[in-house]
Amino acid sequence: MITSPLEKHNSSDLILNGTLFHMRCCAHILNLIVKDGLDVIGEGIERIRSSVLYWVATPKRIEKFEDTDRQLNIPYSKRLVLDCPTRWNSTYFMLTTALLYKDVFACFSVREKQYKIEILGKDWKLAAILQDNLKLFYQVTEMFSGTKYPTTNVFFLHVCDIRLSDWLKSENELIKEMAVKMIENFEKYWDVIHEVMVVATMLDPRYKMRLIEF
């Protein structure tokens, strides 16, 4: 069994009382922040989710969806995907893909008798805003999850890119409510920055003290 340094030594024997040995995963924190934010949305995208579920339920429906897409001359570049409640990035993928085929959904709401879900204009508008806002979180999460390059030195650079305060200016009340929840968690987890992040950023010749001062 492998034991950690803190199990072999008293924290008082270590540099900075051992705080350098305990650090949260940045990608995991981002996931927690976004997931809590999406919980606020609730039924805001439920009609889109239900529509996707209907059309991916069977191979025959998938085939029919693809055929109708071709008839409407819409490039079929991605398959519809249903999201998983525990993975916010799957919701991002679902919305990104569904937005490509909103005209197909509209066509079925008129022509398909068994398909009784009507996605409203406000649903698509919310989906577009969410997809646009979540894109940055997805890109930052992908960067933090890298295994073939260092990531600690670019922590400040990418966290500073996340401007949740801009979401508070949104005309959509759900987005504002979502932003309030996410800002609360953002400050909870990153109000105090780990010393390792500071040192790594200072040692990067591209940034040195500029990001720390910012």
PDB file of C-alpha atoms in Angstrom:
ATOM      1  CA  MET A   1       0.000   0.000   0.000  1.00  0.00           C
ATOM      2  CA  ILE A   2       1.302   3.454  -0.951  1.00  0.00           C
ATOM      3  CA  THR A   3       1.109   6.063   1.780  1.00  0.00           C
ATOM      4  CA  SER A   4       1.131   9.800   1.267  1.00  0.00           C
ATOM      5  CA  PRO A   5       3.853  12.079   2.774  1.00  0.00           C
ATOM      6  CA  LEU A   6       1.292  13.414   5.243  1.00  0.00           C
ATOM      7  CA  GLU A   7       0.800   9.906   6.643  1.00  0.00           C
ATOM      8  CA  LYS A   8       4.544   9.521   7.269  1.00  0.00           C
ATOM      9  CA  HIS A   9       5.230  12.971   8.724  1.00  0.00           C
ATOM     10  CA  ASN A  10       3.594  15.510  10.935  1.00  0.00           C
ATOM     11  CA  SER A  11       2.322  18.455   8.912  1.00  0.00           C
ATOM     12  CA  SER A  12       4.518  20.749  11.020  1.00  0.00           C
ATOM     13  CA  ASP A  13       7.610  18.985   9.615  1.00  0.00           C
ATOM     14  CA  LEU A  14       6.702  19.893   6.035  1.00  0.00           C
ATOM     15  CA  ILE A  15       7.097  23.117   4.045  1.00  0.00           C
ATOM     16  CA  LEU A  16       4.137  25.438   4.669  1.00  0.00           C
ATOM     17  CA  ASN A  17       2.717  22.831   7.072  1.00  0.00           C
ATOM     18  CA  GLY A  18       2.040  20.400   4.231  1.00  0.00           C
ATOM     19  CA  THR A  19      -0.416  22.603   2.333  1.00  0.00           C
ATOM     20  CA  LEU A  20       1.492  21.939  -0.905  1.00  0.00           C
ATOM     21  CA  PHE A  21       0.469  18.271  -0.724  1.00  0.00           C
ATOM     22  CA  HIS A  22      -3.255  18.972  -0.791  1.00  0.00           C
ATOM     23  CA  MET A  23      -4.697  20.549  -3.908  1.00  0.00           C
ATOM     24  CA  ARG A  24      -8.139  20.354  -5.512  1.00  0.00           C
ATOM     25  CA  CYS A  25      -8.552  19.159  -9.104  1.00  0.00           C
ATOM     26  CA  CYS A  26      -9.346  22.231 -11.213  1.00  0.00           C
ATOM     27  CA  ALA A  27     -11.302  20.281 -13.830  1.00  0.00           C
ATOM     28  CA  HIS A  28     -13.427  18.687 -11.108  1.00  0.00           C
ATOM     29  CA  ILE A  29     -14.150  22.077  -9.539  1.00  0.00           C
ATOM     30  CA  LEU A  30     -15.245  23.453 -12.915  1.00  0.00           C
ATOM     31  CA  ASN A  31     -17.563  20.482 -13.306  1.00  0.00           C
ATOM     32  CA  LEU A  32     -19.118  21.150  -9.893  1.00  0.00           C
ATOM     33  CA  ILE A  33     -19.611  24.836 -10.691  1.00  0.00           C
ATOM     34  CA  VAL A  34     -21.281  24.215 -14.055  1.00  0.00           C
ATOM     35  CA  LYS A  35     -23.396  21.285 -12.823  1.00  0.00           C
ATOM     36  CA  ASP A  36     -24.838  23.380  -9.981  1.00  0.00           C
ATOM     37  CA  GLY A  37     -25.541  26.156 -12.472  1.00  0.00           C
ATOM     38  CA  LEU A  38     -27.385  23.833 -14.840  1.00  0.00           C
ATOM     39  CA  ASP A  39     -29.535  22.537 -11.968  1.00  0.00           C
ATOM     40  CA  VAL A  40     -31.118  25.999 -11.919  1.00  0.00           C
ATOM     41  CA  ILE A  41     -32.188  25.670 -15.564  1.00  0.00           C
ATOM     42  CA  GLY A  42     -34.381  22.689 -14.710  1.00  0.00           C
ATOM     43  CA  GLU A  43     -37.236  22.487 -17.208  1.00  0.00           C
ATOM     44  CA  GLY A  44     -35.853  25.264 -19.410  1.00  0.00           C
ATOM     45  CA  ILE A  45     -34.501  22.773 -21.950  1.00  0.00           C
ATOM     46  CA  GLU A  46     -36.786  19.846 -21.130  1.00  0.00           C
ATOM     47  CA  ARG A  47     -38.682  19.994 -24.441  1.00  0.00           C
ATOM     48  CA  ILE A  48     -35.399  19.748 -26.345  1.00  0.00           C
ATOM     49  CA  ARG A  49     -34.272  16.845 -24.162  1.00  0.00           C
ATOM     50  CA  SER A  50     -37.593  15.042 -24.625  1.00  0.00           C
ATOM     51  CA  SER A  51     -37.428  15.570 -28.401  1.00  0.00           C
ATOM     52  CA  VAL A  52     -33.912  14.173 -28.623  1.00  0.00           C
ATOM     53  CA  LEU A  53     -34.962  11.208 -26.481  1.00  0.00           C
ATOM     54  CA  TYR A  54     -37.875  10.516 -28.856  1.00  0.00           C
ATOM     55  CA  TRP A  55     -35.711  10.493 -31.999  1.00  0.00           C
ATOM     56  CA  VAL A  56     -32.815   8.442 -30.631  1.00  0.00           C
ATOM     57  CA  ALA A  57     -35.099   5.861 -28.971  1.00  0.00           C
ATOM     58  CA  THR A  58     -35.004   3.386 -31.883  1.00  0.00           C
ATOM     59  CA  PRO A  59     -32.842   2.777 -34.983  1.00  0.00           C
ATOM     60  CA  LYS A  60     -35.927   3.300 -37.177  1.00  0.00           C
ATOM     61  CA  ARG A  61     -36.533   6.781 -35.748  1.00  0.00           C
ATOM     62  CA  ILE A  62     -32.865   7.680 -36.128  1.00  0.00           C
ATOM     63  CA  GLU A  63     -33.035   6.623 -39.783  1.00  0.00           C
ATOM     64  CA  LYS A  64     -36.202   8.657 -40.323  1.00  0.00           C
ATOM     65  CA  PHE A  65     -34.599  11.701 -38.733  1.00  0.00           C
ATOM     66  CA  GLU A  66     -31.562  11.389 -40.997  1.00  0.00           C
ATOM     67  CA  ASP A  67     -33.739  10.958 -44.112  1.00  0.00           C
ATOM     68  CA  THR A  68     -35.794  14.053 -43.288  1.00  0.00           C
ATOM     69  CA  ASP A  69     -32.621  15.985 -42.635  1.00  0.00           C
ATOM     70  CA  ARG A  70     -31.352  15.124 -46.123  1.00  0.00           C
ATOM     71  CA  GLN A  71     -34.693  16.081 -47.676  1.00  0.00           C
ATOM     72  CA  LEU A  72     -34.358  19.523 -46.093  1.00  0.00           C
ATOM     73  CA  ASN A  73     -30.787  19.809 -47.466  1.00  0.00           C
ATOM     74  CA  ILE A  74     -29.318  20.295 -43.987  1.00  0.00           C
ATOM     75  CA  PRO A  75     -25.756  18.941 -43.655  1.00  0.00           C
ATOM     76  CA  TYR A  76     -25.878  15.907 -41.355  1.00  0.00           C
ATOM     77  CA  SER A  77     -22.532  16.212 -39.596  1.00  0.00           C
ATOM     78  CA  LYS A  78     -23.339  14.904 -36.106  1.00  0.00           C
ATOM     79  CA  ARG A  79     -25.744  12.410 -34.617  1.00  0.00           C
ATOM     80  CA  LEU A  80     -28.228  13.481 -31.976  1.00  0.00           C
ATOM     81  CA  VAL A  81     -27.013  12.685 -28.458  1.00  0.00           C
ATOM     82  CA  LEU A  82     -29.011  12.500 -25.248  1.00  0.00           C
ATOM     83  CA  ASP A  83     -27.407  14.055 -22.185  1.00  0.00           C
ATOM     84  CA  CYS A  84     -26.644  12.400 -18.866  1.00  0.00           C
ATOM     85  CA  PRO A  85     -27.789  14.324 -15.733  1.00  0.00           C
ATOM     86  CA  THR A  86     -24.479  13.722 -13.926  1.00  0.00           C
ATOM     87  CA  ARG A  87     -22.304  15.018 -16.790  1.00  0.00           C
ATOM     88  CA  TRP A  88     -22.820  18.663 -17.743  1.00  0.00           C
ATOM     89  CA  ASN A  89     -20.610  18.376 -20.835  1.00  0.00           C
ATOM     90  CA  SER A  90     -23.091  15.850 -22.264  1.00  0.00           C
ATOM     91  CA  THR A  91     -25.771  18.564 -21.980  1.00  0.00           C
ATOM     92  CA  TYR A  92     -23.447  20.895 -23.884  1.00  0.00           C
ATOM     93  CA  PHE A  93     -23.055  18.280 -26.651  1.00  0.00           C
ATOM     94  CA  MET A  94     -26.804  17.635 -26.752  1.00  0.00           C
ATOM     95  CA  LEU A  95     -27.644  21.317 -27.193  1.00  0.00           C
ATOM     96  CA  THR A  96     -24.850  21.906 -29.716  1.00  0.00           C
ATOM     97  CA  THR A  97     -26.094  19.046 -31.888  1.00  0.00           C
ATOM     98  CA  ALA A  98     -29.828  19.758 -31.483  1.00  0.00           C
ATOM     99  CA  LEU A  99     -29.331  23.374 -32.556  1.00  0.00           C
ATOM    100  CA  LEU A 100     -27.977  22.144 -35.888  1.00  0.00           C
ATOM    101  CA  TYR A 101     -31.294  20.429 -36.636  1.00  0.00           C
ATOM    102  CA  LYS A 102     -33.911  22.763 -35.170  1.00  0.00           C
ATOM    103  CA  ASP A 103     -35.582  23.015 -38.618  1.00  0.00           C
ATOM    104  CA  VAL A 104     -35.886  19.225 -38.697  1.00  0.00           C
ATOM    105  CA  PHE A 105     -37.631  19.211 -35.316  1.00  0.00           C
ATOM    106  CA  ALA A 106     -39.975  21.945 -36.539  1.00  0.00           C
ATOM    107  CA  CYS A 107     -40.793  19.915 -39.641  1.00  0.00           C
ATOM    108  CA  PHE A 108     -41.658  16.827 -37.588  1.00  0.00           C
ATOM    109  CA  SER A 109     -43.922  18.785 -35.241  1.00  0.00           C
ATOM    110  CA  VAL A 110     -46.161  19.379 -38.287  1.00  0.00           C
ATOM    111  CA  ARG A 111     -45.751  16.142 -40.268  1.00  0.00           C
ATOM    112  CA  GLU A 112     -45.277  13.427 -37.614  1.00  0.00           C
ATOM    113  CA  LYS A 113     -48.491  12.504 -35.762  1.00  0.00           C
ATOM    114  CA  GLN A 114     -46.809  10.470 -33.021  1.00  0.00           C
ATOM    115  CA  TYR A 115     -44.287  13.215 -32.279  1.00  0.00           C
ATOM    116  CA  LYS A 116     -46.300  15.614 -30.120  1.00  0.00           C
ATOM    117  CA  ILE A 117     -43.531  17.766 -28.669  1.00  0.00           C
ATOM    118  CA  GLU A 118     -43.335  21.347 -29.855  1.00  0.00           C
ATOM    119  CA  ILE A 119     -40.033  23.070 -29.115  1.00  0.00           C
ATOM    120  CA  LEU A 120     -40.798  26.742 -28.604  1.00  0.00           C
ATOM    121  CA  GLY A 121     -38.768  29.651 -29.895  1.00  0.00           C
ATOM    122  CA  LYS A 122     -37.792  30.592 -26.339  1.00  0.00           C
ATOM    123  CA  ASP A 123     -36.420  27.049 -25.862  1.00  0.00           C
ATOM    124  CA  TRP A 124     -34.084  27.407 -28.839  1.00  0.00           C
ATOM    125  CA  LYS A 125     -33.056  30.881 -27.706  1.00  0.00           C
ATOM    126  CA  LEU A 126     -32.129  29.584 -24.250  1.00  0.00           C
ATOM    127  CA  ALA A 127     -30.302  26.609 -25.787  1.00  0.00           C
ATOM    128  CA  ALA A 128     -28.246  28.922 -28.015  1.00  0.00           C
ATOM    129  CA  ILE A 129     -27.272  31.127 -25.057  1.00  0.00           C
ATOM    130  CA  LEU A 130     -26.363  28.101 -22.930  1.00  0.00           C
ATOM    131  CA  GLN A 131     -24.365  26.495 -25.718  1.00  0.00           C
ATOM    132  CA  ASP A 132     -22.433  29.711 -26.280  1.00  0.00           C
ATOM    133  CA  ASN A 133     -21.762  30.272 -22.574  1.00  0.00           C
ATOM    134  CA  LEU A 134     -20.804  26.668 -21.832  1.00  0.00           C
ATOM    135  CA  LYS A 135     -18.357  26.504 -24.745  1.00  0.00           C
ATOM    136  CA  LEU A 136     -15.658  28.321 -22.766  1.00  0.00           C
ATOM    137  CA  PHE A 137     -16.152  26.014 -19.760  1.00  0.00           C
ATOM    138  CA  TYR A 138     -15.826  23.003 -22.029  1.00  0.00           C
ATOM    139  CA  GLN A 139     -12.618  24.321 -23.590  1.00  0.00           C
ATOM    140  CA  VAL A 140     -11.085  25.162 -20.201  1.00  0.00           C
ATOM    141  CA  THR A 141     -12.058  21.762 -18.785  1.00  0.00           C
ATOM    142  CA  GLU A 142     -10.434  20.046 -21.779  1.00  0.00           C
ATOM    143  CA  MET A 143      -7.273  22.078 -21.227  1.00  0.00           C
ATOM    144  CA  PHE A 144      -7.136  21.280 -17.494  1.00  0.00           C
ATOM    145  CA  SER A 145      -7.640  17.577 -18.263  1.00  0.00           C
ATOM    146  CA  GLY A 146      -4.568  17.377 -20.506  1.00  0.00           C
ATOM    147  CA  THR A 147      -1.987  14.694 -19.784  1.00  0.00           C
ATOM    148  CA  LYS A 148       0.764  15.466 -22.308  1.00  0.00           C
ATOM    149  CA  TYR A 149       1.547  19.042 -21.236  1.00  0.00           C
ATOM    150  CA  PRO A 150       1.778  21.065 -17.997  1.00  0.00           C
ATOM    151  CA  THR A 151      -1.424  22.762 -16.915  1.00  0.00           C
ATOM    152  CA  THR A 152      -0.694  24.446 -13.580  1.00  0.00           C
ATOM    153  CA  ASN A 153       1.089  27.400 -15.181  1.00  0.00           C
ATOM    154  CA  VAL A 154      -1.965  28.377 -17.259  1.00  0.00           C
ATOM    155  CA  PHE A 155      -4.485  28.157 -14.423  1.00  0.00           C
ATOM    156  CA  PHE A 156      -4.729  31.927 -13.883  1.00  0.00           C
ATOM    157  CA  LEU A 157      -4.868  32.649 -17.609  1.00  0.00           C
ATOM    158  CA  HIS A 158      -7.948  30.496 -18.189  1.00  0.00           C
ATOM    159  CA  VAL A 159      -9.733  31.189 -14.913  1.00  0.00           C
ATOM    160  CA  CYS A 160      -9.497  34.918 -15.656  1.00  0.00           C
ATOM    161  CA  ASP A 161     -11.251  34.214 -18.978  1.00  0.00           C
ATOM    162  CA  ILE A 162     -14.328  32.971 -17.120  1.00  0.00           C
ATOM    163  CA  ARG A 163     -16.329  36.168 -16.654  1.00  0.00           C
ATOM    164  CA  LEU A 164     -19.484  35.000 -14.941  1.00  0.00           C
ATOM    165  CA  SER A 165     -20.330  38.598 -14.068  1.00  0.00           C
ATOM    166  CA  ASP A 166     -21.127  39.126 -17.777  1.00  0.00           C
ATOM    167  CA  TRP A 167     -23.872  36.504 -17.476  1.00  0.00           C
ATOM    168  CA  LEU A 168     -25.599  38.670 -14.871  1.00  0.00           C
ATOM    169  CA  LYS A 169     -26.274  41.210 -17.637  1.00  0.00           C
ATOM    170  CA  SER A 170     -28.186  38.672 -19.709  1.00  0.00           C
ATOM    171  CA  GLU A 171     -31.766  39.498 -20.688  1.00  0.00           C
ATOM    172  CA  ASN A 172     -32.724  35.911 -19.831  1.00  0.00           C
ATOM    173  CA  GLU A 173     -33.731  35.542 -16.175  1.00  0.00           C
ATOM    174  CA  LEU A 174     -32.735  31.862 -16.074  1.00  0.00           C
ATOM    175  CA  ILE A 175     -29.208  32.718 -17.213  1.00  0.00           C
ATOM    176  CA  LYS A 176     -28.986  35.392 -14.493  1.00  0.00           C
ATOM    177  CA  GLU A 177     -30.145  32.933 -11.857  1.00  0.00           C
ATOM    178  CA  MET A 178     -27.693  30.356 -13.161  1.00  0.00           C
ATOM    179  CA  ALA A 179     -24.856  32.924 -12.979  1.00  0.00           C
ATOM    180  CA  VAL A 180     -25.633  33.785  -9.349  1.00  0.00           C
ATOM    181  CA  LYS A 181     -25.390  30.106  -8.369  1.00  0.00           C
ATOM    182  CA  MET A 182     -22.177  29.575 -10.329  1.00  0.00           C
ATOM    183  CA  ILE A 183     -20.501  32.713  -8.951  1.00  0.00           C
ATOM    184  CA  GLU A 184     -21.322  31.546  -5.438  1.00  0.00           C
ATOM    185  CA  ASN A 185     -19.515  28.249  -6.022  1.00  0.00           C
ATOM    186  CA  PHE A 186     -16.728  29.895  -8.016  1.00  0.00           C
ATOM    187  CA  GLU A 187     -15.839  32.084  -5.034  1.00  0.00           C
ATOM    188  CA  LYS A 188     -16.315  29.200  -2.606  1.00  0.00           C
ATOM    189  CA  TYR A 189     -13.695  27.037  -4.313  1.00  0.00           C
ATOM    190  CA  TRP A 190     -11.284  29.660  -5.671  1.00  0.00           C
ATOM    191  CA  ASP A 191     -11.486  32.557  -3.253  1.00  0.00           C
ATOM    192  CA  VAL A 192      -8.124  31.375  -1.912  1.00  0.00           C
ATOM    193  CA  ILE A 193      -5.654  30.358  -4.627  1.00  0.00           C
ATOM    194  CA  HIS A 194      -3.249  27.510  -3.961  1.00  0.00           C
ATOM    195  CA  GLU A 195       0.413  28.545  -3.601  1.00  0.00           C
ATOM    196  CA  VAL A 196       1.526  26.027  -6.263  1.00  0.00           C
ATOM    197  CA  MET A 197      -0.569  27.861  -8.872  1.00  0.00           C
ATOM    198  CA  VAL A 198       1.143  31.124  -8.018  1.00  0.00           C
ATOM    199  CA  VAL A 199       4.649  29.662  -8.200  1.00  0.00           C
ATOM    200  CA  ALA A 200       3.976  27.846 -11.500  1.00  0.00           C
ATOM    201  CA  THR A 201       2.582  31.013 -13.099  1.00  0.00           C
ATOM    202  CA  MET A 202       5.559  33.102 -11.937  1.00  0.00           C
ATOM    203  CA  LEU A 203       7.989  30.564 -13.407  1.00  0.00           C
ATOM    204  CA  ASP A 204       6.315  30.721 -16.826  1.00  0.00           C
ATOM    205  CA  PRO A 205       8.376  33.339 -18.739  1.00  0.00           C
ATOM    206  CA  ARG A 206       5.314  34.351 -20.755  1.00  0.00           C
ATOM    207  CA  TYR A 207       3.429  35.627 -17.703  1.00  0.00           C
ATOM    208  CA  LYS A 208       5.806  36.068 -14.731  1.00  0.00           C
ATOM    209  CA  MET A 209       4.101  38.487 -12.312  1.00  0.00           C
ATOM    210  CA  ARG A 210       1.576  40.016 -14.741  1.00  0.00           C
ATOM    211  CA  LEU A 211      -1.195  37.486 -14.146  1.00  0.00           C
ATOM    212  CA  ILE A 212      -0.575  37.399 -10.400  1.00  0.00           C
ATOM    213  CA  GLU A 213      -0.886  41.173 -10.188  1.00  0.00           C
ATOM    214  CA  PHE A 214      -4.038  41.096 -12.311  1.00  0.00           C
TER     215      PHE A 214
END
